[in-house]
Amino acid sequence: MRDSYGVAAEAEALARWKESGTVDADPDSPYWAPWTQLVRRTVARGVAVRRARIVSEPVSDYIRYEYAGTSVNVAAGEQVRWLPRRRASDIALPGNDFWLIDGRLIRWNHFTGDGASAPGEISDDPAAARLCAEAFEAVWSRAVPHDEYKIS
């Protein structure tokens, strides 16, 4: 839900994209393989892996970078949608990025003020899981599929 992240593991790839405008789009590259292999195994078990991104428009450079690499997520089997932030104003959103697993387990992703990764957190609180599920479904229903979303 952030417009910019400062994740150390992405620093080199982000710098390369800023210089050249290109990203590593090989789902089997050493950079992507741990994630894409996990997604492929998960999808092969019949599990839907959905990612929704809420973004300000016009988008930040970081979101342009994310957008450029999203073809890898899609190739691995993720379904990705984009929602302009102005269309999310009336959705009750959790205060942090999250992954919701099986509708009951939350992996909270915490970040510092400058976007660096901070220690995450796992929760099985039913009320929080319900909030996340309802928020995600509201976002998903309004969001634009990746192949239809055009960044401005």
Short mmCIF file of N, CA and C in Angstrom, two decimals:
data_model
loop_
_atom_site.label_atom_id
_atom_site.label_comp_id
_atom_site.label_asym_id
_atom_site.label_seq_id
_atom_site.Cartn_x
_atom_site.Cartn_y
_atom_site.Cartn_z
N MET A 1 0.81 -1.20 0.00
CA MET A 1 0.00 0.00 0.00
C MET A 1 0.85 1.26 0.00
N ARG A 2 2.16 1.10 0.03
CA ARG A 2 3.05 2.26 0.01
C ARG A 2 3.38 2.64 -1.43
N ASP A 3 3.71 3.89 -1.64
CA ASP A 3 4.11 4.34 -2.97
C ASP A 3 5.61 4.20 -3.19
N SER A 4 6.33 3.89 -2.13
CA SER A 4 7.76 3.70 -2.24
C SER A 4 8.22 2.79 -1.12
N TYR A 5 9.15 1.91 -1.45
CA TYR A 5 9.75 1.02 -0.47
C TYR A 5 11.26 1.19 -0.58
N GLY A 6 11.95 0.95 0.50
CA GLY A 6 13.40 1.04 0.52
C GLY A 6 14.01 -0.28 0.93
N VAL A 7 13.52 -1.36 0.36
CA VAL A 7 13.95 -2.70 0.73
C VAL A 7 15.36 -2.95 0.20
N ALA A 8 16.27 -3.28 1.09
CA ALA A 8 17.68 -3.44 0.72
C ALA A 8 17.89 -4.47 -0.38
N ALA A 9 17.14 -5.56 -0.35
CA ALA A 9 17.32 -6.62 -1.35
C ALA A 9 16.96 -6.16 -2.76
N GLU A 10 16.22 -5.07 -2.88
CA GLU A 10 15.83 -4.55 -4.19
C GLU A 10 16.72 -3.41 -4.67
N ALA A 11 17.59 -2.92 -3.82
CA ALA A 11 18.35 -1.71 -4.12
C ALA A 11 19.12 -1.79 -5.44
N GLU A 12 19.83 -2.87 -5.66
CA GLU A 12 20.63 -3.00 -6.88
C GLU A 12 19.74 -3.06 -8.12
N ALA A 13 18.67 -3.85 -8.06
CA ALA A 13 17.76 -3.96 -9.21
C ALA A 13 17.06 -2.63 -9.49
N LEU A 14 16.68 -1.92 -8.44
CA LEU A 14 16.03 -0.62 -8.60
C LEU A 14 16.99 0.38 -9.23
N ALA A 15 18.23 0.39 -8.78
CA ALA A 15 19.23 1.30 -9.35
C ALA A 15 19.47 0.99 -10.83
N ARG A 16 19.55 -0.30 -11.15
CA ARG A 16 19.75 -0.71 -12.56
C ARG A 16 18.55 -0.26 -13.41
N TRP A 17 17.33 -0.42 -12.87
CA TRP A 17 16.15 0.02 -13.61
C TRP A 17 16.17 1.54 -13.83
N LYS A 18 16.56 2.29 -12.80
CA LYS A 18 16.62 3.75 -12.93
C LYS A 18 17.62 4.17 -14.01
N GLU A 19 18.71 3.44 -14.13
CA GLU A 19 19.73 3.76 -15.13
C GLU A 19 19.33 3.32 -16.54
N SER A 20 18.77 2.13 -16.65
CA SER A 20 18.56 1.54 -17.98
C SER A 20 17.09 1.43 -18.40
N GLY A 21 16.19 1.47 -17.43
CA GLY A 21 14.77 1.28 -17.75
C GLY A 21 14.40 -0.18 -17.93
N THR A 22 15.33 -1.09 -17.63
CA THR A 22 15.05 -2.51 -17.78
C THR A 22 15.08 -3.21 -16.43
N VAL A 23 14.33 -4.29 -16.34
CA VAL A 23 14.30 -5.12 -15.13
C VAL A 23 14.62 -6.55 -15.51
N ASP A 24 15.00 -7.30 -14.53
CA ASP A 24 15.20 -8.74 -14.71
C ASP A 24 13.80 -9.35 -14.85
N ALA A 25 13.46 -9.78 -16.05
CA ALA A 25 12.13 -10.33 -16.31
C ALA A 25 12.16 -11.84 -16.47
N ASP A 26 13.24 -12.47 -16.02
CA ASP A 26 13.38 -13.92 -16.11
C ASP A 26 12.88 -14.54 -14.80
N PRO A 27 11.73 -15.20 -14.81
CA PRO A 27 11.19 -15.78 -13.58
C PRO A 27 12.12 -16.83 -12.95
N ASP A 28 13.06 -17.36 -13.72
CA ASP A 28 13.96 -18.38 -13.20
C ASP A 28 15.34 -17.84 -12.83
N SER A 29 15.51 -16.52 -12.88
CA SER A 29 16.80 -15.93 -12.51
C SER A 29 17.03 -16.10 -11.01
N PRO A 30 18.27 -16.04 -10.57
CA PRO A 30 18.56 -16.17 -9.14
C PRO A 30 17.80 -15.14 -8.28
N TYR A 31 17.55 -13.96 -8.84
CA TYR A 31 16.82 -12.93 -8.10
C TYR A 31 15.37 -13.35 -7.85
N TRP A 32 14.71 -13.86 -8.87
CA TRP A 32 13.29 -14.17 -8.79
C TRP A 32 12.96 -15.60 -8.38
N ALA A 33 13.82 -16.55 -8.67
CA ALA A 33 13.49 -17.98 -8.54
C ALA A 33 12.92 -18.39 -7.19
N PRO A 34 13.46 -17.92 -6.06
CA PRO A 34 12.85 -18.37 -4.80
C PRO A 34 11.36 -18.01 -4.71
N TRP A 35 10.99 -16.83 -5.16
CA TRP A 35 9.59 -16.43 -5.11
C TRP A 35 8.76 -17.15 -6.16
N THR A 36 9.23 -17.17 -7.40
CA THR A 36 8.42 -17.75 -8.47
C THR A 36 8.23 -19.25 -8.27
N GLN A 37 9.24 -19.93 -7.73
CA GLN A 37 9.08 -21.36 -7.46
C GLN A 37 8.03 -21.60 -6.38
N LEU A 38 8.02 -20.76 -5.35
CA LEU A 38 7.00 -20.87 -4.30
C LEU A 38 5.61 -20.63 -4.88
N VAL A 39 5.46 -19.61 -5.69
CA VAL A 39 4.16 -19.31 -6.28
C VAL A 39 3.71 -20.45 -7.19
N ARG A 40 4.60 -20.94 -8.02
CA ARG A 40 4.24 -22.04 -8.92
C ARG A 40 3.77 -23.27 -8.15
N ARG A 41 4.51 -23.63 -7.08
CA ARG A 41 4.10 -24.79 -6.26
C ARG A 41 2.74 -24.54 -5.62
N THR A 42 2.52 -23.34 -5.16
CA THR A 42 1.26 -23.00 -4.49
C THR A 42 0.10 -23.07 -5.47
N VAL A 43 0.27 -22.47 -6.64
CA VAL A 43 -0.77 -22.47 -7.65
C VAL A 43 -1.03 -23.89 -8.15
N ALA A 44 0.01 -24.70 -8.25
CA ALA A 44 -0.15 -26.09 -8.70
C ALA A 44 -1.02 -26.89 -7.74
N ARG A 45 -1.05 -26.48 -6.47
CA ARG A 45 -1.91 -27.15 -5.48
C ARG A 45 -3.35 -26.65 -5.55
N GLY A 46 -3.64 -25.73 -6.47
CA GLY A 46 -4.99 -25.22 -6.61
C GLY A 46 -5.28 -23.98 -5.78
N VAL A 47 -4.24 -23.37 -5.23
CA VAL A 47 -4.40 -22.18 -4.41
C VAL A 47 -4.25 -20.94 -5.29
N ALA A 48 -5.18 -20.01 -5.16
CA ALA A 48 -5.08 -18.74 -5.89
C ALA A 48 -4.14 -17.82 -5.12
N VAL A 49 -3.19 -17.23 -5.82
CA VAL A 49 -2.28 -16.24 -5.24
C VAL A 49 -2.64 -14.91 -5.87
N ARG A 50 -3.24 -14.05 -5.06
CA ARG A 50 -3.70 -12.76 -5.57
C ARG A 50 -2.95 -11.63 -4.86
N ARG A 51 -2.55 -10.65 -5.64
CA ARG A 51 -1.82 -9.48 -5.12
C ARG A 51 -2.55 -8.24 -5.61
N ALA A 52 -2.90 -7.37 -4.67
CA ALA A 52 -3.52 -6.10 -5.01
C ALA A 52 -2.58 -4.98 -4.59
N ARG A 53 -2.40 -4.04 -5.49
CA ARG A 53 -1.54 -2.89 -5.20
C ARG A 53 -2.38 -1.63 -5.24
N ILE A 54 -2.34 -0.88 -4.17
CA ILE A 54 -3.04 0.40 -4.08
C ILE A 54 -2.00 1.47 -4.30
N VAL A 55 -2.22 2.31 -5.32
CA VAL A 55 -1.19 3.27 -5.72
C VAL A 55 -1.75 4.67 -5.93
N SER A 56 -0.92 5.65 -5.61
CA SER A 56 -1.25 7.04 -5.92
C SER A 56 -0.96 7.27 -7.40
N GLU A 57 -1.73 8.17 -7.99
CA GLU A 57 -1.50 8.53 -9.40
C GLU A 57 -1.34 10.04 -9.51
N PRO A 58 -0.41 10.50 -10.36
CA PRO A 58 0.50 9.66 -11.14
C PRO A 58 1.41 8.86 -10.20
N VAL A 59 1.83 7.71 -10.69
CA VAL A 59 2.59 6.79 -9.85
C VAL A 59 4.01 7.28 -9.60
N SER A 60 4.58 6.83 -8.49
CA SER A 60 5.96 7.15 -8.15
C SER A 60 6.93 6.34 -9.02
N ASP A 61 8.19 6.73 -9.00
CA ASP A 61 9.20 5.95 -9.73
C ASP A 61 9.25 4.52 -9.21
N TYR A 62 9.13 4.36 -7.91
CA TYR A 62 9.17 3.00 -7.36
C TYR A 62 8.03 2.15 -7.92
N ILE A 63 6.83 2.70 -8.02
CA ILE A 63 5.70 1.94 -8.56
C ILE A 63 5.94 1.64 -10.04
N ARG A 64 6.57 2.56 -10.77
CA ARG A 64 6.93 2.26 -12.16
C ARG A 64 7.87 1.05 -12.22
N TYR A 65 8.80 1.01 -11.30
CA TYR A 65 9.73 -0.13 -11.21
C TYR A 65 8.96 -1.42 -10.90
N GLU A 66 8.06 -1.37 -9.92
CA GLU A 66 7.25 -2.55 -9.58
C GLU A 66 6.43 -3.00 -10.78
N TYR A 67 5.82 -2.04 -11.45
CA TYR A 67 4.99 -2.35 -12.61
C TYR A 67 5.83 -3.06 -13.69
N ALA A 68 7.04 -2.57 -13.90
CA ALA A 68 7.92 -3.16 -14.92
C ALA A 68 8.25 -4.62 -14.62
N GLY A 69 8.31 -4.98 -13.34
CA GLY A 69 8.64 -6.35 -12.97
C GLY A 69 7.45 -7.25 -12.73
N THR A 70 6.25 -6.72 -12.79
CA THR A 70 5.06 -7.51 -12.47
C THR A 70 4.81 -8.63 -13.45
N SER A 71 5.33 -8.52 -14.65
CA SER A 71 5.16 -9.62 -15.61
C SER A 71 5.74 -10.92 -15.06
N VAL A 72 6.75 -10.82 -14.21
CA VAL A 72 7.34 -12.01 -13.59
C VAL A 72 6.35 -12.64 -12.62
N ASN A 73 5.69 -11.80 -11.80
CA ASN A 73 4.69 -12.32 -10.87
C ASN A 73 3.58 -13.05 -11.62
N VAL A 74 3.11 -12.43 -12.70
CA VAL A 74 2.03 -13.00 -13.50
C VAL A 74 2.48 -14.30 -14.15
N ALA A 75 3.70 -14.33 -14.69
CA ALA A 75 4.21 -15.54 -15.32
C ALA A 75 4.31 -16.70 -14.33
N ALA A 76 4.56 -16.38 -13.07
CA ALA A 76 4.66 -17.42 -12.04
C ALA A 76 3.30 -17.95 -11.63
N GLY A 77 2.23 -17.21 -11.95
CA GLY A 77 0.89 -17.67 -11.61
C GLY A 77 0.12 -16.75 -10.69
N GLU A 78 0.72 -15.64 -10.29
CA GLU A 78 -0.01 -14.68 -9.46
C GLU A 78 -1.04 -13.95 -10.31
N GLN A 79 -2.13 -13.60 -9.68
CA GLN A 79 -3.09 -12.68 -10.26
C GLN A 79 -2.80 -11.33 -9.61
N VAL A 80 -2.59 -10.31 -10.40
CA VAL A 80 -2.21 -9.00 -9.88
C VAL A 80 -3.19 -7.96 -10.38
N ARG A 81 -3.65 -7.12 -9.46
CA ARG A 81 -4.52 -6.00 -9.81
C ARG A 81 -4.00 -4.72 -9.18
N TRP A 82 -4.37 -3.60 -9.79
CA TRP A 82 -3.93 -2.28 -9.36
C TRP A 82 -5.16 -1.43 -9.06
N LEU A 83 -5.15 -0.72 -7.94
CA LEU A 83 -6.25 0.16 -7.58
C LEU A 83 -5.71 1.56 -7.31
N PRO A 84 -6.15 2.54 -8.10
CA PRO A 84 -5.76 3.91 -7.79
C PRO A 84 -6.26 4.28 -6.38
N ARG A 85 -5.38 4.88 -5.60
CA ARG A 85 -5.68 5.20 -4.20
C ARG A 85 -6.97 6.01 -4.06
N ARG A 86 -7.25 6.90 -4.99
CA ARG A 86 -8.45 7.73 -4.89
C ARG A 86 -9.72 6.89 -4.93
N ARG A 87 -9.64 5.66 -5.48
CA ARG A 87 -10.80 4.77 -5.53
C ARG A 87 -10.89 3.88 -4.30
N ALA A 88 -9.95 4.04 -3.35
CA ALA A 88 -9.95 3.23 -2.13
C ALA A 88 -10.34 4.05 -0.90
N SER A 89 -10.71 5.30 -1.09
CA SER A 89 -10.94 6.20 0.04
C SER A 89 -12.01 5.70 1.02
N ASP A 90 -13.01 5.00 0.55
CA ASP A 90 -14.08 4.55 1.43
C ASP A 90 -13.95 3.09 1.86
N ILE A 91 -12.76 2.52 1.67
CA ILE A 91 -12.49 1.14 2.10
C ILE A 91 -11.70 1.18 3.41
N ALA A 92 -12.18 0.46 4.41
CA ALA A 92 -11.45 0.35 5.68
C ALA A 92 -10.27 -0.59 5.46
N LEU A 93 -9.08 0.00 5.39
CA LEU A 93 -7.86 -0.77 5.12
C LEU A 93 -7.04 -0.95 6.39
N PRO A 94 -6.41 -2.12 6.54
CA PRO A 94 -5.48 -2.30 7.66
C PRO A 94 -4.34 -1.29 7.56
N GLY A 95 -3.68 -1.03 8.65
CA GLY A 95 -2.61 -0.05 8.69
C GLY A 95 -1.30 -0.51 8.09
N ASN A 96 -1.19 -1.78 7.74
CA ASN A 96 0.06 -2.32 7.21
C ASN A 96 -0.21 -3.23 6.02
N ASP A 97 0.81 -3.36 5.17
CA ASP A 97 0.76 -4.36 4.11
C ASP A 97 0.61 -5.73 4.77
N PHE A 98 -0.01 -6.65 4.06
CA PHE A 98 -0.20 -7.98 4.65
C PHE A 98 -0.37 -9.04 3.58
N TRP A 99 -0.13 -10.27 3.99
CA TRP A 99 -0.51 -11.45 3.22
C TRP A 99 -1.54 -12.16 4.08
N LEU A 100 -2.67 -12.54 3.50
CA LEU A 100 -3.69 -13.30 4.21
C LEU A 100 -3.65 -14.72 3.66
N ILE A 101 -3.44 -15.68 4.54
CA ILE A 101 -3.27 -17.07 4.14
C ILE A 101 -4.46 -17.88 4.64
N ASP A 102 -5.12 -18.52 3.70
CA ASP A 102 -6.29 -19.35 4.01
C ASP A 102 -7.38 -18.59 4.76
N GLY A 103 -7.43 -17.29 4.59
CA GLY A 103 -8.47 -16.48 5.21
C GLY A 103 -8.39 -16.38 6.72
N ARG A 104 -7.30 -16.88 7.31
CA ARG A 104 -7.24 -16.90 8.77
C ARG A 104 -5.90 -16.51 9.37
N LEU A 105 -4.84 -16.61 8.60
CA LEU A 105 -3.51 -16.31 9.12
C LEU A 105 -2.96 -15.09 8.39
N ILE A 106 -2.50 -14.10 9.15
CA ILE A 106 -2.01 -12.86 8.56
C ILE A 106 -0.50 -12.78 8.74
N ARG A 107 0.18 -12.40 7.68
CA ARG A 107 1.60 -12.08 7.75
C ARG A 107 1.66 -10.57 7.55
N TRP A 108 1.82 -9.83 8.66
CA TRP A 108 1.94 -8.37 8.58
C TRP A 108 3.34 -8.02 8.10
N ASN A 109 3.44 -7.13 7.14
CA ASN A 109 4.73 -6.64 6.65
C ASN A 109 4.91 -5.24 7.20
N HIS A 110 5.91 -5.07 8.03
CA HIS A 110 6.17 -3.76 8.63
C HIS A 110 7.36 -3.11 7.93
N PHE A 111 7.31 -1.78 7.86
CA PHE A 111 8.36 -1.01 7.22
C PHE A 111 8.68 0.20 8.09
N THR A 112 9.92 0.67 7.96
CA THR A 112 10.32 1.89 8.65
C THR A 112 9.77 3.08 7.87
N GLY A 113 9.94 4.26 8.43
CA GLY A 113 9.45 5.46 7.76
C GLY A 113 10.04 5.68 6.38
N ASP A 114 11.27 5.22 6.17
CA ASP A 114 11.89 5.39 4.85
C ASP A 114 11.68 4.18 3.94
N GLY A 115 10.82 3.25 4.38
CA GLY A 115 10.45 2.12 3.53
C GLY A 115 11.29 0.88 3.66
N ALA A 116 12.27 0.88 4.57
CA ALA A 116 13.08 -0.32 4.77
C ALA A 116 12.25 -1.39 5.48
N SER A 117 12.57 -2.64 5.21
CA SER A 117 11.87 -3.74 5.87
C SER A 117 12.15 -3.69 7.37
N ALA A 118 11.11 -3.89 8.14
CA ALA A 118 11.21 -4.03 9.58
C ALA A 118 10.70 -5.44 9.91
N PRO A 119 10.98 -5.93 11.10
CA PRO A 119 10.51 -7.29 11.41
C PRO A 119 9.00 -7.45 11.18
N GLY A 120 8.64 -8.53 10.53
CA GLY A 120 7.23 -8.83 10.27
C GLY A 120 6.59 -9.44 11.49
N GLU A 121 5.36 -9.82 11.33
CA GLU A 121 4.59 -10.35 12.45
C GLU A 121 3.53 -11.30 11.90
N ILE A 122 3.26 -12.36 12.63
CA ILE A 122 2.23 -13.32 12.26
C ILE A 122 1.09 -13.18 13.27
N SER A 123 -0.14 -13.22 12.77
CA SER A 123 -1.31 -13.13 13.64
C SER A 123 -2.38 -14.09 13.16
N ASP A 124 -3.06 -14.69 14.09
CA ASP A 124 -4.23 -15.50 13.75
C ASP A 124 -5.48 -14.93 14.42
N ASP A 125 -5.43 -13.64 14.77
CA ASP A 125 -6.56 -12.97 15.39
C ASP A 125 -7.74 -12.98 14.41
N PRO A 126 -8.87 -13.60 14.78
CA PRO A 126 -10.00 -13.70 13.85
C PRO A 126 -10.56 -12.34 13.40
N ALA A 127 -10.60 -11.36 14.29
CA ALA A 127 -11.13 -10.04 13.91
C ALA A 127 -10.22 -9.36 12.89
N ALA A 128 -8.91 -9.47 13.11
CA ALA A 128 -7.97 -8.87 12.16
C ALA A 128 -8.02 -9.60 10.82
N ALA A 129 -8.13 -10.92 10.84
CA ALA A 129 -8.22 -11.69 9.60
C ALA A 129 -9.49 -11.30 8.83
N ARG A 130 -10.58 -11.10 9.53
CA ARG A 130 -11.83 -10.69 8.89
C ARG A 130 -11.68 -9.30 8.25
N LEU A 131 -11.04 -8.37 9.00
CA LEU A 131 -10.79 -7.03 8.44
C LEU A 131 -9.96 -7.13 7.16
N CYS A 132 -8.89 -7.91 7.21
CA CYS A 132 -8.02 -8.06 6.04
C CYS A 132 -8.78 -8.68 4.87
N ALA A 133 -9.56 -9.72 5.14
CA ALA A 133 -10.31 -10.39 4.07
C ALA A 133 -11.32 -9.44 3.44
N GLU A 134 -12.06 -8.73 4.26
CA GLU A 134 -13.07 -7.80 3.73
C GLU A 134 -12.41 -6.66 2.96
N ALA A 135 -11.33 -6.12 3.49
CA ALA A 135 -10.63 -5.04 2.80
C ALA A 135 -10.07 -5.53 1.47
N PHE A 136 -9.45 -6.69 1.49
CA PHE A 136 -8.87 -7.21 0.26
C PHE A 136 -9.94 -7.43 -0.81
N GLU A 137 -11.04 -8.05 -0.43
CA GLU A 137 -12.09 -8.31 -1.41
C GLU A 137 -12.67 -7.02 -1.97
N ALA A 138 -12.80 -5.99 -1.12
CA ALA A 138 -13.29 -4.70 -1.61
C ALA A 138 -12.31 -4.09 -2.60
N VAL A 139 -11.04 -4.15 -2.27
CA VAL A 139 -10.01 -3.64 -3.18
C VAL A 139 -10.00 -4.46 -4.48
N TRP A 140 -10.01 -5.76 -4.36
CA TRP A 140 -9.94 -6.65 -5.53
C TRP A 140 -11.09 -6.39 -6.49
N SER A 141 -12.28 -6.18 -5.95
CA SER A 141 -13.45 -5.98 -6.81
C SER A 141 -13.37 -4.67 -7.60
N ARG A 142 -12.65 -3.69 -7.10
CA ARG A 142 -12.52 -2.39 -7.78
C ARG A 142 -11.26 -2.28 -8.63
N ALA A 143 -10.29 -3.10 -8.33
CA ALA A 143 -8.97 -2.97 -8.95
C ALA A 143 -8.98 -3.43 -10.41
N VAL A 144 -7.98 -2.95 -11.13
CA VAL A 144 -7.83 -3.22 -12.56
C VAL A 144 -6.79 -4.33 -12.74
N PRO A 145 -7.14 -5.37 -13.51
CA PRO A 145 -6.15 -6.43 -13.78
C PRO A 145 -4.87 -5.85 -14.38
N HIS A 146 -3.75 -6.47 -14.06
CA HIS A 146 -2.46 -5.97 -14.50
C HIS A 146 -2.40 -5.71 -16.00
N ASP A 147 -2.91 -6.65 -16.78
CA ASP A 147 -2.81 -6.48 -18.24
C ASP A 147 -3.69 -5.36 -18.79
N GLU A 148 -4.55 -4.79 -17.95
CA GLU A 148 -5.40 -3.67 -18.38
C GLU A 148 -4.99 -2.36 -17.74
N TYR A 149 -4.20 -2.42 -16.70
CA TYR A 149 -3.81 -1.18 -15.99
C TYR A 149 -2.65 -0.50 -16.71
N LYS A 150 -2.80 0.75 -16.97
CA LYS A 150 -1.74 1.53 -17.63
C LYS A 150 -1.28 2.60 -16.66
N ILE A 151 0.01 2.64 -16.39
CA ILE A 151 0.52 3.65 -15.47
C ILE A 151 0.60 5.00 -16.17
N SER A 152 0.40 6.02 -15.34
CA SER A 152 0.43 7.38 -15.91
C SER A 152 1.72 8.07 -15.55
#
